[in-house]
Structures are given as C-alpha cells and as structure tokens.
mmCIF file of C-alpha atoms in Angstrom:
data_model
loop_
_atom_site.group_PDB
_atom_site.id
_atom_site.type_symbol
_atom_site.label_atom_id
_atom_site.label_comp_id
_atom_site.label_asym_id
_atom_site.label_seq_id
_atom_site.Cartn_x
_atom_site.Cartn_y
_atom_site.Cartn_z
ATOM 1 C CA UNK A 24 -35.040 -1.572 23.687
ATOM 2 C CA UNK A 25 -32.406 1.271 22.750
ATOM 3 C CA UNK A 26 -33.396 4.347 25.260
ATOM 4 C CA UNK A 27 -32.530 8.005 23.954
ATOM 5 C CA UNK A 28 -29.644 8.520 26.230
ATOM 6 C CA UNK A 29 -28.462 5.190 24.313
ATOM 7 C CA UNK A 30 -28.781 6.595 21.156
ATOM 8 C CA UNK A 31 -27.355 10.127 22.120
ATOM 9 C CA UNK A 32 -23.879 8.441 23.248
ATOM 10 C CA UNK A 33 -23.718 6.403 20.223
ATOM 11 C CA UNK A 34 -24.233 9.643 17.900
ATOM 12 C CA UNK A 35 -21.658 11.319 20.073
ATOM 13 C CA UNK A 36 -18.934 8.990 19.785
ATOM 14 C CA UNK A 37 -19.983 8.593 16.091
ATOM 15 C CA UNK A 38 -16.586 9.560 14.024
ATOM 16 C CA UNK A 39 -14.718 7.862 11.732
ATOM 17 C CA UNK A 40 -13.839 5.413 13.165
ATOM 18 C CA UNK A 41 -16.911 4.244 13.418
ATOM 19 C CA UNK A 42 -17.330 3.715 9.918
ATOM 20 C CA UNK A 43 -15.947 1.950 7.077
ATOM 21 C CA UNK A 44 -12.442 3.402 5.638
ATOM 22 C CA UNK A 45 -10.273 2.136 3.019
ATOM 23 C CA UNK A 46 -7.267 0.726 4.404
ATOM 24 C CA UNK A 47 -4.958 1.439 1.239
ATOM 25 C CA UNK A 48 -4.398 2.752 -1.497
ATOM 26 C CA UNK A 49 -6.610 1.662 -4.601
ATOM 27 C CA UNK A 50 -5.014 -0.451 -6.466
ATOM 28 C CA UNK A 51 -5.233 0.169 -10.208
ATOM 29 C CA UNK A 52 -5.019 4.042 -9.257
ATOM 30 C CA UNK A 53 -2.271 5.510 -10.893
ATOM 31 C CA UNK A 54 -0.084 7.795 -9.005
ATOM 32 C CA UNK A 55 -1.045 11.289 -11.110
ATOM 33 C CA UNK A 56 -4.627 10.251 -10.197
ATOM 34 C CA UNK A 57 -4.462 10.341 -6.146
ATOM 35 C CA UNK A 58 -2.011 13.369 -6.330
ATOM 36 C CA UNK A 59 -4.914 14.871 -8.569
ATOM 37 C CA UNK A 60 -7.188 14.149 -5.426
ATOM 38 C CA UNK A 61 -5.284 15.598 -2.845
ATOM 39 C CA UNK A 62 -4.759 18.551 -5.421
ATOM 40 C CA UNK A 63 -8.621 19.271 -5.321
ATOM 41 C CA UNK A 64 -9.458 18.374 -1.749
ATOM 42 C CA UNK A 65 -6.394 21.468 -1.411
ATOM 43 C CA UNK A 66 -8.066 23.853 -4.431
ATOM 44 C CA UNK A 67 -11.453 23.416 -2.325
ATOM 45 C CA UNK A 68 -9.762 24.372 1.159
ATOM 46 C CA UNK A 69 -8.100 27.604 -0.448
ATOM 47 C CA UNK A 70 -11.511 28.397 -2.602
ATOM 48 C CA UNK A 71 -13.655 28.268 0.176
ATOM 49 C CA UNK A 72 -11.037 30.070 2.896
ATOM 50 C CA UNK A 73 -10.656 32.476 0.015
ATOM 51 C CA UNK A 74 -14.557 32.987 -0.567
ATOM 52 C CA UNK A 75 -15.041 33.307 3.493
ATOM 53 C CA UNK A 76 -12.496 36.481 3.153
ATOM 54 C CA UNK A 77 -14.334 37.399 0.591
ATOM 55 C CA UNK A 78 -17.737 37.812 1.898
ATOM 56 C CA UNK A 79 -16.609 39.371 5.220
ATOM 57 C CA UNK A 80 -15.310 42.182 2.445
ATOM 58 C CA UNK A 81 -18.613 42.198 0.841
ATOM 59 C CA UNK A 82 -17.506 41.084 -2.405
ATOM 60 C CA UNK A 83 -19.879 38.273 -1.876
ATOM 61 C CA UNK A 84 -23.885 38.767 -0.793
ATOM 62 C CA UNK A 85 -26.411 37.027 0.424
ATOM 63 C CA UNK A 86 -26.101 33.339 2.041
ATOM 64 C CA UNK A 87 -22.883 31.280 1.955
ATOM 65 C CA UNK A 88 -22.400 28.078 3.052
ATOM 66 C CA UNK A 89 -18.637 26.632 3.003
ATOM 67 C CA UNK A 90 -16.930 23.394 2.418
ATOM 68 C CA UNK A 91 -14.177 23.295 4.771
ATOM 69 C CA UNK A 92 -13.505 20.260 6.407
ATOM 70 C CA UNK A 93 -15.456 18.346 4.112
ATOM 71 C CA UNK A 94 -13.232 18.114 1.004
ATOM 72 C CA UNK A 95 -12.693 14.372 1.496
ATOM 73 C CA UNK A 96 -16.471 13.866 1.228
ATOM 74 C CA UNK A 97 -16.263 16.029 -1.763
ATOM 75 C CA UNK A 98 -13.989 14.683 -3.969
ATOM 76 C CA UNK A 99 -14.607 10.927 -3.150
ATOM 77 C CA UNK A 100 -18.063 11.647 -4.115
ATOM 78 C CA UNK A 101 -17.395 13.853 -7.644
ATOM 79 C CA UNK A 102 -15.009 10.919 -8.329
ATOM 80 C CA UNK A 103 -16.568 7.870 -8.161
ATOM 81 C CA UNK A 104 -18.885 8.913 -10.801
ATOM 82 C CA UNK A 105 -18.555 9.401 -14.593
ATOM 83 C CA UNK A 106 -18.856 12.555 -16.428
ATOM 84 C CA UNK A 107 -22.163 12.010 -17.983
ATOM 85 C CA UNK A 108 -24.012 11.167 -14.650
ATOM 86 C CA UNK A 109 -26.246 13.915 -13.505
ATOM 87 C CA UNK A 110 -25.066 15.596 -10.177
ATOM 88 C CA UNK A 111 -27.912 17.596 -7.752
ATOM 89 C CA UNK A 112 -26.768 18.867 -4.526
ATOM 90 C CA UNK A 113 -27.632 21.247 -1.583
ATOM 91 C CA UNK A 114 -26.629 24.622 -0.842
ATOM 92 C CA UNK A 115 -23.235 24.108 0.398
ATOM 93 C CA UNK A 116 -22.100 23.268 -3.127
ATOM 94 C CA UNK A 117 -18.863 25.573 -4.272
ATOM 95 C CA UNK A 118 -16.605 22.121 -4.042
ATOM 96 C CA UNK A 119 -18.506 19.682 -5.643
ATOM 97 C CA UNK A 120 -19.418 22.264 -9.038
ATOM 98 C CA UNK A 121 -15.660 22.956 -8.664
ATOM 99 C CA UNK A 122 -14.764 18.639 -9.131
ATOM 100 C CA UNK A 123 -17.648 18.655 -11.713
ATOM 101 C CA UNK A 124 -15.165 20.424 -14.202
ATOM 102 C CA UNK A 125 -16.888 24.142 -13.834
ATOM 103 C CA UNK A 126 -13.483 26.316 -13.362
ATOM 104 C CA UNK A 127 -13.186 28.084 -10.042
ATOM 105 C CA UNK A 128 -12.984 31.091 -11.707
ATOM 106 C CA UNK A 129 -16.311 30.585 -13.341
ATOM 107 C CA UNK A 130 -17.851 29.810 -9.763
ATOM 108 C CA UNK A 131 -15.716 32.958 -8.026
ATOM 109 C CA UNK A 132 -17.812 34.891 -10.524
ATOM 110 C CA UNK A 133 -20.755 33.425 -9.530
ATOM 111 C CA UNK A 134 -20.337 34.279 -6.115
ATOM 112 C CA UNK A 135 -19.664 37.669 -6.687
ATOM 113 C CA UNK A 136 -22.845 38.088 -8.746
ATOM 114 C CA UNK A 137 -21.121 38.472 -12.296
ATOM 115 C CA UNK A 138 -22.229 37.824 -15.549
ATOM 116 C CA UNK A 139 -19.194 35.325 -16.179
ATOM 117 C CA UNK A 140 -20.638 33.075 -13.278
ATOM 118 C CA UNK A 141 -22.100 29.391 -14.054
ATOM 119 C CA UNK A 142 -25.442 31.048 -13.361
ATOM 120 C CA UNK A 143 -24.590 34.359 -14.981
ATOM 121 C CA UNK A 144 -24.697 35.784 -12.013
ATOM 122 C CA UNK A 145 -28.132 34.965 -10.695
ATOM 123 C CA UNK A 146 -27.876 32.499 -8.787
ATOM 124 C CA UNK A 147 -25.100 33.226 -6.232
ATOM 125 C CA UNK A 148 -23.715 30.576 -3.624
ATOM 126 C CA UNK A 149 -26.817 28.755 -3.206
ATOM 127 C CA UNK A 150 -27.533 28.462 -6.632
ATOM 128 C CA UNK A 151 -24.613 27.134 -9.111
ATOM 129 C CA UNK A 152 -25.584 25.521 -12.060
ATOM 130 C CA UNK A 153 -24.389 23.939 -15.675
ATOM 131 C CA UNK A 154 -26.196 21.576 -17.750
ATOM 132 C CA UNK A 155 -23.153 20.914 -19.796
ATOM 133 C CA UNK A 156 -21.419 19.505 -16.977
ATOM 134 C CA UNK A 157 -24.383 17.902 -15.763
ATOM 135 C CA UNK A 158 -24.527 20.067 -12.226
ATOM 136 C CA UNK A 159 -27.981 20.334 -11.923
ATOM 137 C CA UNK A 160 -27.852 22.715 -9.418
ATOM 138 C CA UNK A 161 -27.831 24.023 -5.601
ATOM 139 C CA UNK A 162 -30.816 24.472 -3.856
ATOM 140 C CA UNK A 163 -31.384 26.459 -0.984
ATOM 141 C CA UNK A 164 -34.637 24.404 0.220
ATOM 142 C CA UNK A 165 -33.791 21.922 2.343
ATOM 143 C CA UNK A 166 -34.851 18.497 0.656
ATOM 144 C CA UNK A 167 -35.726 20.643 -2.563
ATOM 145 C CA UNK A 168 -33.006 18.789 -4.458
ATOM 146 C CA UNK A 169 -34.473 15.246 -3.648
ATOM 147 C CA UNK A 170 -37.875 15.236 -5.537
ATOM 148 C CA UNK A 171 -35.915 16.817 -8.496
ATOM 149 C CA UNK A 172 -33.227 14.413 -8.787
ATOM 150 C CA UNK A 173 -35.405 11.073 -8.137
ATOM 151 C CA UNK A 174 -37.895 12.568 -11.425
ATOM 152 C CA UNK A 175 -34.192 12.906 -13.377
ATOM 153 C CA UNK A 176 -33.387 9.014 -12.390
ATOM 154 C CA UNK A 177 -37.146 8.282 -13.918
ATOM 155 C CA UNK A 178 -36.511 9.946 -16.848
ATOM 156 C CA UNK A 179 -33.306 8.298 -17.406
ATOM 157 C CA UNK A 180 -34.689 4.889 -16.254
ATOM 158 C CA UNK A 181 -37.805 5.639 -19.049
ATOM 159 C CA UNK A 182 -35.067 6.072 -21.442
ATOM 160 C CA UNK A 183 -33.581 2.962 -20.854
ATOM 161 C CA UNK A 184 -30.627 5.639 -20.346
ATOM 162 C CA UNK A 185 -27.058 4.087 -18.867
ATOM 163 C CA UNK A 186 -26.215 7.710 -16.863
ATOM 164 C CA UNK A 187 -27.641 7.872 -13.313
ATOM 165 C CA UNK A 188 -28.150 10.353 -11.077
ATOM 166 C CA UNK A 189 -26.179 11.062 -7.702
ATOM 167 C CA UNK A 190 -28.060 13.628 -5.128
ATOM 168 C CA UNK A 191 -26.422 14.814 -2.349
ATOM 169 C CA UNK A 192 -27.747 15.810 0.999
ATOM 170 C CA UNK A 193 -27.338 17.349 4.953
ATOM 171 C CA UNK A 194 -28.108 15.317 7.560
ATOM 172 C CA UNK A 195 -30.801 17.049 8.176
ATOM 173 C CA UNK A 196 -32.240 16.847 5.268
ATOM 174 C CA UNK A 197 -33.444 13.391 6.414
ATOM 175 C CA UNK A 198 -35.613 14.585 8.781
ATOM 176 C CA UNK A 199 -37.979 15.846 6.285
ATOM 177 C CA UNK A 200 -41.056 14.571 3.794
ATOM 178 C CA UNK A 201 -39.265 14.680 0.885
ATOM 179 C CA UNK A 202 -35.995 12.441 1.957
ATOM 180 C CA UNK A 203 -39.196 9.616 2.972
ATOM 181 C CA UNK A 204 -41.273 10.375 -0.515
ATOM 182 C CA UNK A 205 -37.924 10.215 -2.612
ATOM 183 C CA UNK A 206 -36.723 6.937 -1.220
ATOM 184 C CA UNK A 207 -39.633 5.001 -1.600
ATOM 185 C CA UNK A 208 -40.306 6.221 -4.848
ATOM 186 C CA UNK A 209 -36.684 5.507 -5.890
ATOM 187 C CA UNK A 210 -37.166 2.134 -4.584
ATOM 188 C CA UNK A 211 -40.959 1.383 -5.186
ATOM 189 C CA UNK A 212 -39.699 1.912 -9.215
ATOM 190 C CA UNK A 213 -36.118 0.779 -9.122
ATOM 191 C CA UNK A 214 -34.521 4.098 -9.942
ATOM 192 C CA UNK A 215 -30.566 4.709 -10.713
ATOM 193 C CA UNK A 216 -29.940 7.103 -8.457
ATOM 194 C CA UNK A 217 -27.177 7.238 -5.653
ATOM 195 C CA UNK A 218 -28.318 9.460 -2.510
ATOM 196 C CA UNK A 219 -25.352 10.736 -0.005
ATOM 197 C CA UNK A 220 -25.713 12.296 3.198
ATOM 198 C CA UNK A 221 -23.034 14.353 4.500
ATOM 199 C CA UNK A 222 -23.821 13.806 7.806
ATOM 200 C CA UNK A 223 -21.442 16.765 9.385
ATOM 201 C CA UNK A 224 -22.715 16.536 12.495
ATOM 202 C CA UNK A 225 -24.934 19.170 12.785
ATOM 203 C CA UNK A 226 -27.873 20.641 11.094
ATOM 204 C CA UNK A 227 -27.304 24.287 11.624
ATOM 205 C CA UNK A 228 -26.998 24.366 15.441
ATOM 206 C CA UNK A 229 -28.982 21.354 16.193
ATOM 207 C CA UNK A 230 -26.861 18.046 16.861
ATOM 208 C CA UNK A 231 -27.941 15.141 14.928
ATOM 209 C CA UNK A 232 -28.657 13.424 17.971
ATOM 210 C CA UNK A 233 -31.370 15.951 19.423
ATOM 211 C CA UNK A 234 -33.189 15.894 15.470
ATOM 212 C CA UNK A 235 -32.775 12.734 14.559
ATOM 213 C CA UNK A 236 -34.702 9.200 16.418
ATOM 214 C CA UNK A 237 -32.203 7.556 14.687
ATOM 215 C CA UNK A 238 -28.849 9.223 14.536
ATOM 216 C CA UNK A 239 -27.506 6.318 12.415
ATOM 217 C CA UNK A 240 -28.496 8.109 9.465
ATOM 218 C CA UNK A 241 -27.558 5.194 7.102
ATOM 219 C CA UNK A 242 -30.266 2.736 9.036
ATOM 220 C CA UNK A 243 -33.167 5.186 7.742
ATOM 221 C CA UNK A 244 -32.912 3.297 4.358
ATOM 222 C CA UNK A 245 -34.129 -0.049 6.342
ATOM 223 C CA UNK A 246 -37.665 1.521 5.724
ATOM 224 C CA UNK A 247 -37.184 0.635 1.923
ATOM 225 C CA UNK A 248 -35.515 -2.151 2.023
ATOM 226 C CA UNK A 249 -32.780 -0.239 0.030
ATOM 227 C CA UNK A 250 -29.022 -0.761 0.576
ATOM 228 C CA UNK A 251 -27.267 1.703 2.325
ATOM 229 C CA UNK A 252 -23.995 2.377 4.206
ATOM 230 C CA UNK A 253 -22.055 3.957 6.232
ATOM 231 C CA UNK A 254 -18.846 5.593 5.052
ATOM 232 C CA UNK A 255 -15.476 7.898 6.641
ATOM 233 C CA UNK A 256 -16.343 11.169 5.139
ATOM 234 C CA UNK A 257 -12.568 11.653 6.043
ATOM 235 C CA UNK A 258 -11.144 9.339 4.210
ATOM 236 C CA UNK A 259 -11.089 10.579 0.457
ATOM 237 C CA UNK A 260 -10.546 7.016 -1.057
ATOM 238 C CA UNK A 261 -13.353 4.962 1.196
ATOM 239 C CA UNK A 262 -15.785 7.495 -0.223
ATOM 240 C CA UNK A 263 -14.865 7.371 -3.640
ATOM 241 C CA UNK A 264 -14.995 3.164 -3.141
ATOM 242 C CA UNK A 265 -18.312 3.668 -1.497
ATOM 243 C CA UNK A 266 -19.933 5.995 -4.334
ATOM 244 C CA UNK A 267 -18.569 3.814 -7.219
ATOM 245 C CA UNK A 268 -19.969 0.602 -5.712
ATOM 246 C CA UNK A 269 -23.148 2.216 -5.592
ATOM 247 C CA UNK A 270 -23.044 4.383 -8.793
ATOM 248 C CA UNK A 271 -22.317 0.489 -10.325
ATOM 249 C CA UNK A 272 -25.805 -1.149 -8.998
ATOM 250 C CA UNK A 273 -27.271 2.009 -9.687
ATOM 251 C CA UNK A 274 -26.011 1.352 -13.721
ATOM 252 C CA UNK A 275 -26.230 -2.126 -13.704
ATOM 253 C CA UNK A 276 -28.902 -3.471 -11.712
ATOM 254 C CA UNK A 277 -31.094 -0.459 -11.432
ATOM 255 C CA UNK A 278 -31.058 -0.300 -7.908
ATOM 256 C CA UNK A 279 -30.988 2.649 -5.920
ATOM 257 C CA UNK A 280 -28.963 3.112 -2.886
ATOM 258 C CA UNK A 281 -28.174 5.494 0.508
ATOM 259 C CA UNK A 282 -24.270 6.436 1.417
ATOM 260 C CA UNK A 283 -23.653 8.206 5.116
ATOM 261 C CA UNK A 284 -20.731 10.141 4.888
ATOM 262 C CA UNK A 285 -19.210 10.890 8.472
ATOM 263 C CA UNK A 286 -17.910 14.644 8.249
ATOM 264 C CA UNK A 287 -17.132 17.376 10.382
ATOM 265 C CA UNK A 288 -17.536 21.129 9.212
ATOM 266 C CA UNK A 289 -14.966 23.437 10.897
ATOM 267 C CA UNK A 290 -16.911 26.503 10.741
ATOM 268 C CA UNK A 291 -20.581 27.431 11.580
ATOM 269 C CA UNK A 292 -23.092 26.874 9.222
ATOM 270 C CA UNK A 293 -22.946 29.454 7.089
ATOM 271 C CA UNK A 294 -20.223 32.432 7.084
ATOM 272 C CA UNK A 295 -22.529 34.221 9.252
ATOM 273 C CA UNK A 296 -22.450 31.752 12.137
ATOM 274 C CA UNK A 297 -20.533 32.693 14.787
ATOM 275 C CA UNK A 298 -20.428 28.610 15.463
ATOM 276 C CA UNK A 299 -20.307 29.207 19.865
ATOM 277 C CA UNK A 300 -22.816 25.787 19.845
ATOM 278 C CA UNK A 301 -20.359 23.336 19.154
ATOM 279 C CA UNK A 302 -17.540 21.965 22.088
ATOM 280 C CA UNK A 303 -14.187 22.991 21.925
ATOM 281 C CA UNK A 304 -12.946 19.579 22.624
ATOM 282 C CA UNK A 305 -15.109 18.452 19.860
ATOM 283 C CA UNK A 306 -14.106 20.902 17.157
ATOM 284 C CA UNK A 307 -10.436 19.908 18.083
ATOM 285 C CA UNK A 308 -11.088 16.743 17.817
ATOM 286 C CA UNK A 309 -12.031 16.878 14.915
ATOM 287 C CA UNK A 310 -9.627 19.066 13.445
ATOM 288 C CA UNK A 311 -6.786 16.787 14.353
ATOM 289 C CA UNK A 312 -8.577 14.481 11.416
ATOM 290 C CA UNK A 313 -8.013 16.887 8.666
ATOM 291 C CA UNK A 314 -9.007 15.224 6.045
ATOM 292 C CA UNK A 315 -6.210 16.909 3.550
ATOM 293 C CA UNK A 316 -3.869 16.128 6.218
ATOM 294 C CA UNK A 317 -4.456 12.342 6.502
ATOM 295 C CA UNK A 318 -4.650 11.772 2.780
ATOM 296 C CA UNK A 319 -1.119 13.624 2.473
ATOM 297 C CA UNK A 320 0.379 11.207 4.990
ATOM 298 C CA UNK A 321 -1.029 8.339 3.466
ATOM 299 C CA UNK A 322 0.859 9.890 0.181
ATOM 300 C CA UNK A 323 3.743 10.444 1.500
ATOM 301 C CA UNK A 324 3.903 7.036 3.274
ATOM 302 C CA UNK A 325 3.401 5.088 0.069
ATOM 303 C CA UNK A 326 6.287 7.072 -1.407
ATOM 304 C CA UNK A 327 3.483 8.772 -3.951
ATOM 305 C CA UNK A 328 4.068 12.603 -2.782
ATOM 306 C CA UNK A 329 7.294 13.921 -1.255
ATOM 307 C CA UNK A 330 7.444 17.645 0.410
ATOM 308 C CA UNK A 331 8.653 19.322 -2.446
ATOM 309 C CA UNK A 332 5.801 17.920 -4.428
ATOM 310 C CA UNK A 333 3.100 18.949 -1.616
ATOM 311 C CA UNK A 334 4.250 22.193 -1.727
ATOM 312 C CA UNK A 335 4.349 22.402 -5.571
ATOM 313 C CA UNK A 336 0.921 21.293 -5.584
ATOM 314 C CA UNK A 337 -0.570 23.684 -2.821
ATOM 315 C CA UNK A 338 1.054 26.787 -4.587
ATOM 316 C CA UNK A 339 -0.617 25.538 -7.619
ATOM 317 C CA UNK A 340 -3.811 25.688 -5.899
ATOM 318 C CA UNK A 341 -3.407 29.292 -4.241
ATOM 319 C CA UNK A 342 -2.245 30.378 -7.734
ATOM 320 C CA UNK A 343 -5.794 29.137 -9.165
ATOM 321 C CA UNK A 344 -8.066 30.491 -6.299
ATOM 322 C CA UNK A 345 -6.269 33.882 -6.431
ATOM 323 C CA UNK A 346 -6.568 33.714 -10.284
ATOM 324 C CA UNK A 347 -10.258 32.927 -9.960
ATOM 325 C CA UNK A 348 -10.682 36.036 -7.281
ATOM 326 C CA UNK A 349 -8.864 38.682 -10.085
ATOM 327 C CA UNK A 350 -11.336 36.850 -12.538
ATOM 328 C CA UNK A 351 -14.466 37.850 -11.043
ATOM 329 C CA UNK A 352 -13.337 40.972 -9.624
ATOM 330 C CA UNK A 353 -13.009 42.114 -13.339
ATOM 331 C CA UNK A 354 -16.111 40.774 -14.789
ATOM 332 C CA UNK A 355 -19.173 42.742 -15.335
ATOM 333 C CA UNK A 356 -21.842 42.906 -13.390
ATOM 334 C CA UNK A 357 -25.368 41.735 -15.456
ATOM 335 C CA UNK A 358 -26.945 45.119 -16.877
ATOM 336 C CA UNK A 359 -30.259 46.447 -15.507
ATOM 337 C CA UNK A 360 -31.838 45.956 -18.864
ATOM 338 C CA UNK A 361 -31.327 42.212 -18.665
ATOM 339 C CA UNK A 362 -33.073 42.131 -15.314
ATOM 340 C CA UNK A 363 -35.700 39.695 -16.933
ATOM 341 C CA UNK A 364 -34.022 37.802 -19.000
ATOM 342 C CA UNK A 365 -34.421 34.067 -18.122
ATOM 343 C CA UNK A 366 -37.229 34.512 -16.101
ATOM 344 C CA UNK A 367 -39.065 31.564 -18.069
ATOM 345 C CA UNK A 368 -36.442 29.219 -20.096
ATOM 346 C CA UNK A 369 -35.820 29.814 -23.456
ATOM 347 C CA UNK A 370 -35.862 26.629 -26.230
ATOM 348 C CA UNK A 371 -32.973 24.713 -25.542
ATOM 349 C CA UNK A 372 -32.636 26.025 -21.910
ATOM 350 C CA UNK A 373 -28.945 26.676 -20.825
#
C-alpha cells in the first residue's frame, strides 16, 4: 500500500522528466511553423513580464495572474487544436487568448480596463473573452470553467457538431466538486471535450503533494474510466502531440479525455505574491528548464533557427508587446453613462 511520505517523494521529484516528451522534431512541421512557436512562447514571456511592470505602476487593477514559465504548456495546447474548437480556461489566461488569434494589443487594453479590450474593458485579467475566436472566457472561480465547458461539448455533441471543446485547468482545480461532476458527465455521455491540467506545482502556496491524495494528477481520470496522460509541460512539441491526439478522439470517436501538463510557474501566484513558499533550489531548478530556452536549442540544433534569426524574432516580439502597451495606454476608458450596458446580453450576444 503506497504511504503518504511515498506519495510526497514521488510528487517532489515529479518534473519532466517524469513524463512523456517528444524526442524530435514533428515531422511534417514545416520550418516557418516551429519558428512561429518559439515566436509566441517569446511574445507571451515579454507580454506577461511587460504586464507584471505594468501593474506594479498601476496601469493594471485588480487580480493578475501571469504566464511565465508556462509558455510551452501554452502554445502546445492553443496549437494542437483547430480554429473553430471552443477554448475555456482559468484565470491565468493572457497567453492562451493571445495564441487564440485576439491581438495583444486588444488584451493590453483589456488589462488596463479600456474600452478597446476583448471584454471592452470589463472584464480585466481574469476575465478575457471573444466569441469570434471561440475564447470562451477566464474565470476567476476555481472549477467555474468546467461545468461551462462540459454543457458547450453537449451542445455540440446534440448538434452532431464536428468542433469540440478544450478546457483548461490548475492543479488544483482537481481537488474540487466540479472537476469530479464534469468528468463523469463528460464520460457518462461521451462528450468531445479535451480537459488539461497545468499542473505547475502549486496551487497558490499549497504544494500539490499536501492537497492532493493523489499527486499524479493524470491517475484521477481512472475514476471514469477515461483516458488520460501525462505530458512535459516544458516541452512545447510533446504538448501540442498530446492535445492533438486527444482533440482527434475527442472529433472522431466522441470520447473525452484528461492531459497533465508538468509546469513550473516562476513567480508567485499572482503579481501580488511575494512567492517566499517555494525552495530556492527548486525554483532554480526549474528555471534551468526554461521552456523558451530548450525549444531554441532544439532549433538551433536541427539547423531550423540560427542567432541572427533568434534575435530577429525576439525584437519582433518586444516590438509587439511595447506596441500593445502604447495601444492601451491611448484608448479610452468606458464612459460612466455606459456603466450598465451589458448587464443582461443583448440578441446576438457579443
């Protein structure tokens, strides 16, 4: 029988390694394509190190929850599904509305609270949203997301629709009612829906380990008989593998599935978090597995991205975040007198 203090040193020396990573290239992926990854998984670092600055000089309010060290997770996930697929997420969701195809500048404003923002400007961080683009949303409940998304994979499954939903989630998130409710129902009715935990290690200060009986996150799925895995949240391409295999079954067979992305975040929870919970040895760690880093040596190795190109690409990047920044800065705040507009949808919604 597996005691706690078994199950405590297996979370702890859970990293990538301990999960599945993709040992090349894809084949079939043309080079502009995985330069376009590492572009993003760059655009996100800068974005987010850009919106931290910016909240610290209270451009930005309320909560704020970054992506950094994550952007492998991020853009694996965004890109191993197809455009018409709906997309619901948690509150730390900046990078994935960003690969969804809303601009940065159009999130920037959001952030700041302007009426040029994806939410026209009330809905902040936690809240980004854009039914063109099929982002269904932030929420800043945790679990909130999963009840939603499961009724959109019904809907589309009533349809006879060939879009499916993808929901992502914290690790902690699976420590609650709704991640239990939302599986079986997905599974009890044979819903297309892909479910992805971005297990980061910790759920605000609390290790995964001292919430979670089962720190193997991916093993929760056992329950309901649903396939699940376990993934290198690190590794940009064994995500993206991971999330198309499932987004496939999920298509095709009408099968629902659970993906465990291993992650690290390299700040506290939230902007706010002055992150003194966490080991020094383990934040290092971890930081020595930059996930931009890794996927640029892997580039450069298979000849795809010299230094000169890096570099090209990076500026690119800084170019766009600081673009996005002078956009919002410049946009109007929303006027008093539209202070209740919205407050029930309108026909057609947004």
């Amino acid at each position: 029988m597996e005691t706690r203090q078994q199950r405590k040193a297996a979370a702890q020396g859970a990293g990538p390694g301990d999960a599945r990573s993709s040992a090349s290239l894809l084949e079939g992926t043309d080079r502009e394509t995985l330069l376009n990854y590492y572009y993003q998984m760059v655009l996100i670092r800068y974005f987010e190190e850009k919106a931290g600055e910016m909240y610290t000089r209270a451009r930005i309010g309320g909560y704020c929850h970054l992506n950094l060290g994550e952007e492998a997770t991020v853009v694996g996930f965004c890109a191993g599904l197809e455009p018409d697929d709906y997309v619901y997420t948690n509150y730390r969701e900046h990078g994935y509305a960003i690969c969804r195809g809303i601009s940065p500048a159009v999130v920037m404003a959001e952030l700041f609270g302007k009426k040029t923002g994806c939410s026209l400007g009330r809905g902040g961080s936690m809240h980004l949203f854009d039914i063109k683009r099929r982002f269904m949303g932030g929420y800043g409940i945790v679990g909130g997301q999963l009840p939603l998304a499961v009724g959109a994979a019904f809907a589309l499954a009533y349809r006879g629709a060939r879009e499916i939903v993808a929901c992502q989630m914290g690790d902690g998130t699976t420590n609650g009612g709704p991640f239990h409710e939302s599986l079986n129902l997905a599974k009890l009715y044979r819903l297309p829906v892909v479910f992805l935990i971005v297990n980061n290690q910790y759920g605000m200060g609390t290790r995964v380990d001292q919430g979670s009986a089962v720190p193997d996150l991916y093993r929760k799925a056992c329950a309901y008989d649903m396939r699940s895995e376990r993934v290198d949240g690190t590794d940009v391409l064994a995500v993206l593998e991971a999330v198309r295999t499932a987004a496939r079954i999920a298509r095709e067979e009408r099968e629902p599935s659970l993906i465990e992305a291993v992650s690290y975040r390299f700040r506290g929870h939230s902007v706010v978090d002055p992150d003194r919970y966490r080991p020094e040895e383990e934040v290092r760690r971890w930081r020595e597995r930059d996930p931009i880093l890794l996927y640029a040596a892997r580039l450069k190795e298979a000849g795809l991205m010299d230094d000169a190109k890096r570099q090209e690409l990076e500026a690119r990047a800084q170019q766009e975040v600081e673009e996005a920044v002078r956009f919002a800065e410049e946009s109007e705040f929303p006027s008093v007198d539209e202070l209740y507009d919205f407050v029930y949808a309108g026909e057609g919604g947004r």
